C-alpha positions as MATLAB code, in Angstrom:
seq = 'XXXXXXXXXXXXXXXXXXXXXXXXXXXXXXXXXXXXXXXXXXXXXXXXXXXXXXXXXXXXXXXXXXXXXXXXXXXXXXXXX';
ca = [
       0.000    0.000    0.000;
       1.275    3.421   -0.917;
       0.520    6.643    0.906;
       2.033   10.087    1.171;
       1.078   12.252    4.098;
       1.622   15.745    5.390;
       2.072   16.659    9.032;
      -0.677   19.233    9.217;
      -0.487   20.254   12.876;
       1.700   19.681   15.922;
       0.386   20.890   19.248;
       2.948   20.432   22.050;
       0.490   21.604   24.719;
      -2.099   18.968   23.792;
       0.680   16.539   22.854;
      -1.002   15.862   19.528;
      -0.019   15.445   15.889;
      -2.374   15.606   12.904;
      -1.515   13.891    9.623;
      -3.340   14.515    6.350;
      -3.178   11.974    3.550;
      -2.329   13.743    0.298;
      -1.596   10.803   -2.043;
      -2.033    7.084   -2.074;
      -4.235    4.040   -2.368;
      -6.648    5.109    0.379;
      -7.698    8.157   -1.592;
      -9.145    5.828   -4.223;
     -11.847    4.883   -1.697;
     -12.031    7.978    0.519;
     -12.402   11.682   -0.292;
     -10.104   12.550    2.598;
      -8.298   10.617    5.322;
      -6.745   12.259    8.390;
      -5.192   10.748   11.504;
      -4.753   12.496   14.836;
      -2.749   11.100   17.702;
      -2.635   12.537   21.195;
      -0.902   11.374   24.348;
      -1.976   11.680   27.933;
       0.158   10.062   30.624;
       0.519    6.423   29.510;
      -2.267    6.492   26.905;
      -2.169    7.195   23.206;
      -5.416    8.046   21.451;
      -5.823    7.783   17.695;
      -8.667    9.540   15.910;
      -9.307    8.728   12.268;
     -11.304   11.184   10.168;
     -12.404   10.124    6.701;
     -15.181   10.468    4.165;
     -16.175    7.510    1.986;
     -16.540    8.136   -1.741;
     -19.588    5.835   -1.860;
     -21.847    4.193    0.698;
     -20.507    0.805   -0.417;
     -16.961    1.697    0.616;
     -16.001   -0.372    3.683;
     -14.930    1.177    6.961;
     -11.114    1.400    7.156;
     -10.873   -1.194    9.928;
      -8.142   -3.140    8.148;
      -5.801   -0.188    8.689;
      -6.171   -0.279   12.472;
      -3.617   -3.099   12.620;
      -1.075   -0.816   10.957;
      -1.802    1.930   13.491;
      -1.428   -0.523   16.375;
       1.924   -1.758   15.017;
       3.097    1.825   14.530;
       2.162    2.697   18.122;
       4.022   -0.355   19.452;
       7.128    0.542   17.423;
       7.139    4.120   18.703;
       6.643    2.878   22.283;
       9.534    0.433   21.927;
      11.758    3.168   20.506;
      10.937    5.559   23.347;
      11.707    2.908   25.961;
      15.166    2.304   24.466;
      16.390    5.686   25.656;
];
């Protein structure tokens, strides 16, 4: 799967980052696709914003595994230091 994203916003006070998908396979099925992550103590919250191109387009649940793996990799990296 191919995707190109843009870091749209970084808010150090809220400890959040917003990514906007600007190219890639997901945009064949969705009009827009954004991901927001925020951290609070030991919790990371992901919010996915998207708009389906048609009602028949499935929910992007298959991509949650990727987000979980990404979160685990970041966590492992941060605990190395």
